[in-house]
XYZ file of N, CA and C in Angstrom:
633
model
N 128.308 -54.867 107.676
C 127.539 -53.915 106.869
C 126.929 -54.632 105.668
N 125.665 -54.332 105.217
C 125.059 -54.852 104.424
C 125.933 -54.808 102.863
N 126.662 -53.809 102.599
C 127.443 -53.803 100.981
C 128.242 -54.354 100.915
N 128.886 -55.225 102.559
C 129.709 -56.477 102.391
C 129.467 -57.668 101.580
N 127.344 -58.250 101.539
C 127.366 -58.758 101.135
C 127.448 -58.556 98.894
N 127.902 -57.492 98.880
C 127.746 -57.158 96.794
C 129.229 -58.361 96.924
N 130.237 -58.244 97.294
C 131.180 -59.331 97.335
C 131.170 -60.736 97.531
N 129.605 -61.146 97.486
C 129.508 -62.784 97.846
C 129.608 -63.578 97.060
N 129.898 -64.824 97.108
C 130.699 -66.059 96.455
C 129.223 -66.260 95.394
N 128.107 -66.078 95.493
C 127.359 -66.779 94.493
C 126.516 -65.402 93.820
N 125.714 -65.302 92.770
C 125.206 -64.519 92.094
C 123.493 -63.884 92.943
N 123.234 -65.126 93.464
C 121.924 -65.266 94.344
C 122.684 -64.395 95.563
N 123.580 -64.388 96.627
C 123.922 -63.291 97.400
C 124.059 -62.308 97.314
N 125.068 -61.826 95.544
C 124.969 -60.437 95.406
C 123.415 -59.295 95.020
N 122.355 -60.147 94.124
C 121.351 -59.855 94.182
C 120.803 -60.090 95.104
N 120.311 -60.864 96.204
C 119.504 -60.187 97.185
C 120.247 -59.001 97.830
N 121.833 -59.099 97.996
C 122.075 -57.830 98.754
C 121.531 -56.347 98.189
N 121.788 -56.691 96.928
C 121.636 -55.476 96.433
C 119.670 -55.098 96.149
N 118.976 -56.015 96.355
C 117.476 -55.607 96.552
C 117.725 -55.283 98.241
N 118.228 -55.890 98.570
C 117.678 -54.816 100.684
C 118.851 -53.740 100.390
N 119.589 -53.566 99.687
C 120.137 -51.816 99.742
C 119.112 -51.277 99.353
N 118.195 -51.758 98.262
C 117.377 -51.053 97.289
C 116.125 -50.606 98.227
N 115.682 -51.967 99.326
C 115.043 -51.221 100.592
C 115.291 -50.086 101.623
N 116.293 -50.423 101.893
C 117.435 -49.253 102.680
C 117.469 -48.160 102.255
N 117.612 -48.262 101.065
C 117.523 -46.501 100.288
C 116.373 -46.189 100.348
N 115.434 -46.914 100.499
C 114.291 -46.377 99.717
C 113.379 -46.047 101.316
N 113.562 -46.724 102.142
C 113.030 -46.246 103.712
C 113.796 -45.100 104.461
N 115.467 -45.229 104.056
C 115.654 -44.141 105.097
C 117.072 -43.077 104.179
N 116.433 -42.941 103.037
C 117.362 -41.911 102.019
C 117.152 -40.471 102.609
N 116.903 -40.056 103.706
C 116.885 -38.833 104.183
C 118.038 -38.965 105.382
N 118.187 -40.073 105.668
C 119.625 -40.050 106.365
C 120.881 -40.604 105.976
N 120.673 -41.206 104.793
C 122.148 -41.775 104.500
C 123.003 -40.237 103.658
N 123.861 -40.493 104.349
C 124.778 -39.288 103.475
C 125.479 -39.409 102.007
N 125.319 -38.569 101.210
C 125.096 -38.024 99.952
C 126.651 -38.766 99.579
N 127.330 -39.071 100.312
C 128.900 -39.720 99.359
C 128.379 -41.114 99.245
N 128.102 -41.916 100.632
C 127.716 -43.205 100.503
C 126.688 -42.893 99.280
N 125.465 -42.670 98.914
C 124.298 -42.499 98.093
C 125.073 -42.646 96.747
N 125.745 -41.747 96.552
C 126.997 -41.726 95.567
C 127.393 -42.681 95.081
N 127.997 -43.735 95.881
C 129.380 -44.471 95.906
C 128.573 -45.815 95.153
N 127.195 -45.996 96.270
C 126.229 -46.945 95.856
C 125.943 -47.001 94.242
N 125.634 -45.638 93.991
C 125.113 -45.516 92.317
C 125.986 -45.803 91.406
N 127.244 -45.420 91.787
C 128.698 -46.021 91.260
C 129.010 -47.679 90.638
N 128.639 -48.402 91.954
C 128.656 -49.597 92.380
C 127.662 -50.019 91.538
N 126.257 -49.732 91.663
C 125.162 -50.247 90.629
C 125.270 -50.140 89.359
N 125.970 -49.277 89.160
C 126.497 -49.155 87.562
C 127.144 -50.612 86.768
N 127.834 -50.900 87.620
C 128.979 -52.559 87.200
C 128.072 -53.464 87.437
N 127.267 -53.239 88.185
C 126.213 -54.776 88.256
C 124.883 -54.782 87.047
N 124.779 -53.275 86.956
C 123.939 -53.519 85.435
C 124.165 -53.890 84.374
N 125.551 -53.909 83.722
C 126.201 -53.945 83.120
C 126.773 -55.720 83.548
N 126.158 -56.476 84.075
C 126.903 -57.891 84.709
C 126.210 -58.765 83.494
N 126.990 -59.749 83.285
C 126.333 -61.188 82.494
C 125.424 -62.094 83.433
N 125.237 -61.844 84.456
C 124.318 -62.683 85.400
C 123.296 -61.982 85.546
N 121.880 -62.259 84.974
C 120.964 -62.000 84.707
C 119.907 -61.713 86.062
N 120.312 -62.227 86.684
C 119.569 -62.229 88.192
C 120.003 -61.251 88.822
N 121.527 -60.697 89.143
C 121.663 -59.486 89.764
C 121.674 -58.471 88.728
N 121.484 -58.488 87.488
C 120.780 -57.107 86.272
C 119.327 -57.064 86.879
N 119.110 -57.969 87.080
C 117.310 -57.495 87.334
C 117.634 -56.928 88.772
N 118.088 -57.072 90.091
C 118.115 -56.767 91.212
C 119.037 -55.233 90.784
N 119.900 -55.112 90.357
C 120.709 -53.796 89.613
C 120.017 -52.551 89.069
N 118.404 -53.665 88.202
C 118.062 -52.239 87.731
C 116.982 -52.212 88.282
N 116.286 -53.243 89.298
C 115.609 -52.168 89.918
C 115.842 -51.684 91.541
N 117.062 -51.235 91.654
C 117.828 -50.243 92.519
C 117.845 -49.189 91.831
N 117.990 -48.868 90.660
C 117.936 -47.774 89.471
C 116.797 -47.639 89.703
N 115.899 -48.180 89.721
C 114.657 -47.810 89.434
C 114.238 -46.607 90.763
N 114.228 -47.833 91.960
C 114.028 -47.049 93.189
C 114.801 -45.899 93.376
N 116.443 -46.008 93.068
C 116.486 -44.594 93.630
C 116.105 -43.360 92.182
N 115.570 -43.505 91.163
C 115.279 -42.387 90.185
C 114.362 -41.992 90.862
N 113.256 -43.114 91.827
C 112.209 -42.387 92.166
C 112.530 -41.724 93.388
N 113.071 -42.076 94.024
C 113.164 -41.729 95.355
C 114.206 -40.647 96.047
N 115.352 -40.866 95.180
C 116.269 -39.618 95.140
C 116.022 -38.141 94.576
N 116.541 -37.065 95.726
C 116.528 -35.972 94.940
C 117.425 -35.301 93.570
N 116.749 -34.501 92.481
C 117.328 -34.831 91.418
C 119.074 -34.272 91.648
N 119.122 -33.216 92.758
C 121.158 -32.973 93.030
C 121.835 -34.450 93.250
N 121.347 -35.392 93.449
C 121.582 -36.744 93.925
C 122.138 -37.469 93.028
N 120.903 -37.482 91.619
C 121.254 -38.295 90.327
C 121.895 -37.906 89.551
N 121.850 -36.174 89.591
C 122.645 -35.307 88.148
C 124.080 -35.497 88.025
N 124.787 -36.086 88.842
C 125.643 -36.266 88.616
C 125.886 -37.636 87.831
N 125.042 -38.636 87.692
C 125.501 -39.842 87.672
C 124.368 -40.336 86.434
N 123.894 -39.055 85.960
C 122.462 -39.016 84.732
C 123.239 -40.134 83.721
N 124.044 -39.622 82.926
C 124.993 -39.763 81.609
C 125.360 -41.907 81.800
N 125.599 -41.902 83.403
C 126.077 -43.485 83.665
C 124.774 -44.480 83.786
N 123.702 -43.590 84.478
C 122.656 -44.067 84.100
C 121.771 -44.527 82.753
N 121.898 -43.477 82.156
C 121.487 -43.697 81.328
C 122.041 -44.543 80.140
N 123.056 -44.945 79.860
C 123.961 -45.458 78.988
C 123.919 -46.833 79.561
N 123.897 -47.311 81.076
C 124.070 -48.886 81.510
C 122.411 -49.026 81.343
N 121.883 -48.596 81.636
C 119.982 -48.919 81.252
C 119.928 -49.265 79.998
N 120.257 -48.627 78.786
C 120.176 -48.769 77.560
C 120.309 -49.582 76.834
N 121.750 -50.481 77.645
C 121.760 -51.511 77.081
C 121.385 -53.150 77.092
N 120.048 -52.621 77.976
C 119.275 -53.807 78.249
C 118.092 -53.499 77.695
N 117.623 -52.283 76.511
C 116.675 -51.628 76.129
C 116.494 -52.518 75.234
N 117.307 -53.588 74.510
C 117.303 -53.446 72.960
C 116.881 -55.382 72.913
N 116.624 -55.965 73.797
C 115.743 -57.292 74.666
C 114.463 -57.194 74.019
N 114.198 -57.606 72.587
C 112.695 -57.977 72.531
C 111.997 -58.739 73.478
N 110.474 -58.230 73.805
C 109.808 -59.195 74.697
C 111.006 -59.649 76.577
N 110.776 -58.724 76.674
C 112.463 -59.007 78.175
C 111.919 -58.170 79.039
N 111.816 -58.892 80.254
C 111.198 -58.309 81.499
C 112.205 -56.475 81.323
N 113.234 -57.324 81.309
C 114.255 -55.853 81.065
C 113.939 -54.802 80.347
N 113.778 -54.749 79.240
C 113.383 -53.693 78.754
C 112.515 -53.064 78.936
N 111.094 -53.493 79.618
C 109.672 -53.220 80.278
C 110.582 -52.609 81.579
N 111.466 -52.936 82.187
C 111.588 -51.976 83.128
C 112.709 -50.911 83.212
N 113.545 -51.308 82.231
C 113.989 -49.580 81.263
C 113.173 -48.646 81.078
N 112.090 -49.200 80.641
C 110.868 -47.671 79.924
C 110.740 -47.405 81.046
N 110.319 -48.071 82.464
C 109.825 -47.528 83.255
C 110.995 -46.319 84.160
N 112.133 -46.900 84.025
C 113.195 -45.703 84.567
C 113.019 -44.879 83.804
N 112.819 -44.649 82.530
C 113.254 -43.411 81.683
C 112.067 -42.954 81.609
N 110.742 -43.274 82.229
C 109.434 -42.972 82.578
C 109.772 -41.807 83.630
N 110.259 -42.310 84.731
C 110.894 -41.496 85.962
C 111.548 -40.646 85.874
N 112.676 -41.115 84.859
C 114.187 -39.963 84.640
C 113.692 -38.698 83.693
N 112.359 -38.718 82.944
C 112.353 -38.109 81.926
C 110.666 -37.150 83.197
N 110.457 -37.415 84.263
C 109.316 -36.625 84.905
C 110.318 -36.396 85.677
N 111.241 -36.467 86.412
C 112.419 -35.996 87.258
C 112.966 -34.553 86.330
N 113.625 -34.830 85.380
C 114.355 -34.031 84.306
C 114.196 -33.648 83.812
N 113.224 -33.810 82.935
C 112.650 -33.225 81.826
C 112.905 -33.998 80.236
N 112.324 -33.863 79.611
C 112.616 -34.729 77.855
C 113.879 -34.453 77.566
N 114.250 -33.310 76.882
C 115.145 -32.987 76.409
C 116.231 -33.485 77.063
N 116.860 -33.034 78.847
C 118.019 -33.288 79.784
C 118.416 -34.869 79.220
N 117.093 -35.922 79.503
C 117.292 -36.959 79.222
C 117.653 -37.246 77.926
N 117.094 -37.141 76.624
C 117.414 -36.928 75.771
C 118.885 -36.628 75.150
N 119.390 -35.715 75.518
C 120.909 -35.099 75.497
C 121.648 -36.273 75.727
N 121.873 -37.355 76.060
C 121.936 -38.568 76.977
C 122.126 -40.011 75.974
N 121.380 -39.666 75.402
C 120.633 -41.284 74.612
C 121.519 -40.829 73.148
N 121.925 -41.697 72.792
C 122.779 -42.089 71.453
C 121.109 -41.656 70.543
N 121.618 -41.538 69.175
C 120.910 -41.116 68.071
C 119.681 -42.114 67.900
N 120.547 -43.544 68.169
C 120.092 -44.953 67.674
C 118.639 -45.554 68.399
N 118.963 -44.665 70.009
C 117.687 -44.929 70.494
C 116.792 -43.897 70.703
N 116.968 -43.191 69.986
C 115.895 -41.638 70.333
C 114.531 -42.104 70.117
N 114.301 -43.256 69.169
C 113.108 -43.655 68.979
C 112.203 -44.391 70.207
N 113.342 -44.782 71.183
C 112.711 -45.357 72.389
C 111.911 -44.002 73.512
N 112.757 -43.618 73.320
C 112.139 -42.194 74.166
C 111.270 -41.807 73.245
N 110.704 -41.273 72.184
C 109.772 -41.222 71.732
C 108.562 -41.869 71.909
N 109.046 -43.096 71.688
C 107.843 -44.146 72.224
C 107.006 -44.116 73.489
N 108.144 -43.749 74.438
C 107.915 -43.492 75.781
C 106.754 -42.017 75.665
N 107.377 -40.913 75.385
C 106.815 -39.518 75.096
C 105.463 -39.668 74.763
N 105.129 -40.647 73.777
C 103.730 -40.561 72.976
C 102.631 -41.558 74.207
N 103.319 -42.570 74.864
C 102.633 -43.231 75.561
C 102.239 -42.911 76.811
N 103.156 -41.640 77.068
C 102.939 -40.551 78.562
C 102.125 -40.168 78.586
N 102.216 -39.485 77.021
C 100.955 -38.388 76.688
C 99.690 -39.405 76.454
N 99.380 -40.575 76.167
C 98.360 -41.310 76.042
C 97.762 -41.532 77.010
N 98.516 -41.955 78.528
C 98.119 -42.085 79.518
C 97.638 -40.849 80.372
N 98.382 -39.572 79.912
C 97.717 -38.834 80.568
C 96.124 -37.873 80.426
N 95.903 -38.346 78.458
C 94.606 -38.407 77.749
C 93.403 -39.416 78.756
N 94.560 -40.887 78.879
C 93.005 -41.922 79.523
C 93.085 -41.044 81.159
N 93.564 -40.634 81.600
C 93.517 -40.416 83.090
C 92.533 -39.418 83.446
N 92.608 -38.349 82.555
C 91.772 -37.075 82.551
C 90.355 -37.646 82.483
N 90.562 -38.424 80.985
C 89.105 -38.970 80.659
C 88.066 -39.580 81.591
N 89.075 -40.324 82.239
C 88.599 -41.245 83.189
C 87.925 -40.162 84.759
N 88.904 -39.468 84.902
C 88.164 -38.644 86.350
C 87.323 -38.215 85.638
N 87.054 -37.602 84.609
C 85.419 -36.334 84.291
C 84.363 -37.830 84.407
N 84.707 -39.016 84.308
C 83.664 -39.947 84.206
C 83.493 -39.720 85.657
N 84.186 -40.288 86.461
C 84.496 -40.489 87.854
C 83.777 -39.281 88.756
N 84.485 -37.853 88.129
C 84.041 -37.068 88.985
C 82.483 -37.132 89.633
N 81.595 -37.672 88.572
C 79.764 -37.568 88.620
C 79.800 -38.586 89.213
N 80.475 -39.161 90.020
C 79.993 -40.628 91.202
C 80.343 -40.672 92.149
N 79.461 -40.193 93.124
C 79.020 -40.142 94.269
C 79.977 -41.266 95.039
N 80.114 -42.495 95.476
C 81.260 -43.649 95.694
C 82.878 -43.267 95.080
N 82.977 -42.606 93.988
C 84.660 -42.437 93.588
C 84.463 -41.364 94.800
N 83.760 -40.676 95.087
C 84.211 -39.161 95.821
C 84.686 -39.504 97.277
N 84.101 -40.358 97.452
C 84.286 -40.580 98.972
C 84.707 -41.761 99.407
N 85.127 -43.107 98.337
C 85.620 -43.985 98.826
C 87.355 -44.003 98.031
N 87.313 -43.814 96.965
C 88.480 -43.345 96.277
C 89.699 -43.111 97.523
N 89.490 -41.722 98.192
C 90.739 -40.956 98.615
C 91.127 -42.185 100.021
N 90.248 -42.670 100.385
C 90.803 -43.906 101.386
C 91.413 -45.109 101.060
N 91.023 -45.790 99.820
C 91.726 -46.536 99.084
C 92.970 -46.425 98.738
N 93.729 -44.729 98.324
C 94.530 -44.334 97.719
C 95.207 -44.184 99.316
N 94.980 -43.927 100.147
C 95.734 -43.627 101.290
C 96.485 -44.960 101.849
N 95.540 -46.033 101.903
C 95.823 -47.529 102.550
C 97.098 -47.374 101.267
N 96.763 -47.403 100.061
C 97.651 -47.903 98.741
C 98.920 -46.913 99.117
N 99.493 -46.261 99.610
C 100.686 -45.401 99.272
C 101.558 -45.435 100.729
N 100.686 -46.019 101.996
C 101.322 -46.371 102.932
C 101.382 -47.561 103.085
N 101.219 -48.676 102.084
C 101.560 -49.852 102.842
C 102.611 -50.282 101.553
N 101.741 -49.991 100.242
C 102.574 -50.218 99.132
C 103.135 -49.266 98.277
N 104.312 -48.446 99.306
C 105.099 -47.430 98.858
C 106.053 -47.885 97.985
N 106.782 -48.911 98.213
C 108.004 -49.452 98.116
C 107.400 -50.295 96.289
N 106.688 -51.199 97.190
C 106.245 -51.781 95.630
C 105.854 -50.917 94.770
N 105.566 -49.927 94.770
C 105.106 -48.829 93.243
C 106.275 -48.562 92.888
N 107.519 -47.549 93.684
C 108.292 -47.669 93.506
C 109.413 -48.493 92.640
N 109.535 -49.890 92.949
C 110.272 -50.856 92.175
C 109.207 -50.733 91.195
N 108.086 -51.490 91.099
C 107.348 -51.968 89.614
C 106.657 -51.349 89.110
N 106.095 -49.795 89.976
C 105.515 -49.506 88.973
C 105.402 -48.329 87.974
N 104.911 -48.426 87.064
C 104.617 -47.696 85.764
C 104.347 -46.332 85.467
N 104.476 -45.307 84.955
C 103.319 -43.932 84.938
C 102.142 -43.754 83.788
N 102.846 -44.838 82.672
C 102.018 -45.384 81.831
C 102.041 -46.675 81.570
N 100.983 -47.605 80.473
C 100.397 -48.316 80.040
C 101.730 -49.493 79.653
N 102.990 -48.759 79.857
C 104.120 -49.624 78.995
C 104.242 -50.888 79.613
N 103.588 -50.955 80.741
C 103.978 -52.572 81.299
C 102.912 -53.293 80.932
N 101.836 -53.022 80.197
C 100.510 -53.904 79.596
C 100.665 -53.798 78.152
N 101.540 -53.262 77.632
C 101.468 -53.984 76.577
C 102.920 -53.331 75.540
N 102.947 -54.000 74.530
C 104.357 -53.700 74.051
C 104.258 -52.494 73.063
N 105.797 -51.856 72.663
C 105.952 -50.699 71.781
C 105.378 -51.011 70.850
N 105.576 -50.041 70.009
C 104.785 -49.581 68.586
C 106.142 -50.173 67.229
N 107.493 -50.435 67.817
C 108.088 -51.373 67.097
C 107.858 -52.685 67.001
N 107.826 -53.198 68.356
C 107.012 -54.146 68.245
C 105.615 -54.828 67.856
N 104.796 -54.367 68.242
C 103.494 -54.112 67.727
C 103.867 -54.442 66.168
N 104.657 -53.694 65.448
C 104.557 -53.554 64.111
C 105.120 -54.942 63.672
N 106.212 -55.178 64.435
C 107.052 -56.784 63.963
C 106.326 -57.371 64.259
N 105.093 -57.908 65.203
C 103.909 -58.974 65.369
C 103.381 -58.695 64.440
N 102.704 -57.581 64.060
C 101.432 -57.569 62.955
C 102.194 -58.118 61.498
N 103.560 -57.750 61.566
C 104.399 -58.597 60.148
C 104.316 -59.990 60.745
N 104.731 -60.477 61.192
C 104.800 -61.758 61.658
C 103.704 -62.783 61.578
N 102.461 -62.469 61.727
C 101.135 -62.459 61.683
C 100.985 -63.003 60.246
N 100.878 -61.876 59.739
C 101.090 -61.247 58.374
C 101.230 -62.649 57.399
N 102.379 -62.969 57.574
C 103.349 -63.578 57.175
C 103.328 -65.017 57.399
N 102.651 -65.226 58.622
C 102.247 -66.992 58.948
C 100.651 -66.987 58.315
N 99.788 -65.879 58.048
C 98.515 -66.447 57.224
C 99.117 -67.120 55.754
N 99.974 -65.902 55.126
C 99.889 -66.315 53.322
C 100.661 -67.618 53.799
N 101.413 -68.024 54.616
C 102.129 -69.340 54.508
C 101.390 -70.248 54.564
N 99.645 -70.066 55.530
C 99.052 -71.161 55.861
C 98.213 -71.032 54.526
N 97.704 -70.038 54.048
C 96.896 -69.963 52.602
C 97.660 -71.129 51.346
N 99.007 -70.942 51.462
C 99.870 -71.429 50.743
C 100.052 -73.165 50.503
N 99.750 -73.645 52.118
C 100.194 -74.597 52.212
C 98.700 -75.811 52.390
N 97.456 -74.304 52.478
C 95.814 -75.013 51.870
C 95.798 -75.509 50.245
């Protein structure tokens, strides 16, 4: 059985095993039964939470896939474990990791709702979900904007919906793991943002200083 290999002698075995569960779930989660589904999310919990950096990235994005892909009776039980082992790879300036935290709590928070998720998150990071909240709503400002452009062109009308069809049957899986509902994977928070523009800041008067 494939969850034989999460027990393998090197760090490179337990992460690939755990990316082809992350396939497995994600092709045939209408037949695996709801304890195994369970037991798995259990299991992914201790590997997010691992010092080996290679199966955290394969860890969370199994998190990732099943937020998207599971129904929400599936996750509600296991919201609170989720959310707390994600978190603490939130706090990674500049870290592939944290770019793909936002993107679970992108998922967990259109699955659930703000608040459910919310209820969830320590005081300390409420500001991350915020961040998230304002950048939802940003993306869903450019999206609108963008079809009323779109709608008046003759080519979006009729080549569009075939494009989007090839895109969701071949690259189901890949949206899934990587991708986004907003802008958060092109470019960084608004904490950040702010510590560059200090940083910035801060290397001119040094170079003024040292003219």
């Amino acid at each position: 059985m494939v969850t034989a290999g999460l027990a393998g002698s090197t760090p490179h075995m337990i992460s690939a095993t755990i990316t082809s569960l992350s396939r497995l779930l994600f092709e045939f989660k209408a037949f695996l039964n709801p304890s195994l589904v369970s037991d798995l999310l259990k299991t992914m919990q201790m590997f997010v939470e691992s010092s080996n950096r290679e199966i955290v990235k394969s860890a969370l994005g199994f998190v990732k896939v099943a937020t998207v892909s599971l129904e929400p009776e599936l996750l509600q039980p296991h919201l609170s474990q989720i959310v707390q082992g994600i978190l603490t790879w939130s706090h990674e300036h500049k870290s592939h990791f944290k770019a793909k935290v936002r993107h679970i709590f992108e998922r967990l928070i259109r699955k659930f709702g703000y608040e459910q998720i919310e209820a969830h998150v320590p005081e300390a990071d409420k500001k991350l979900l915020v961040n998230i909240k304002k950048r939802r709503e940003r993306a869903k400002r450019k999206k609108a904007a963008n079809a009323e452009i779109e709608s008046g062109e003759e080519e979006a009308e009729t080549e569009a919906p075939i494009t989007q069809r090839g895109k969701s049957y071949n690259n189901a899986y890949e949206d899934a793991l990587y991708g986004s509902e907003s802008e958060l994977d092109d470019s960084e928070d608004e904490e950040e943002q702010e510590m560059g523009m200090g940083k910035e800041k801060r290397q001119k008067k040094e170079k003024v200083r040292f003219v």
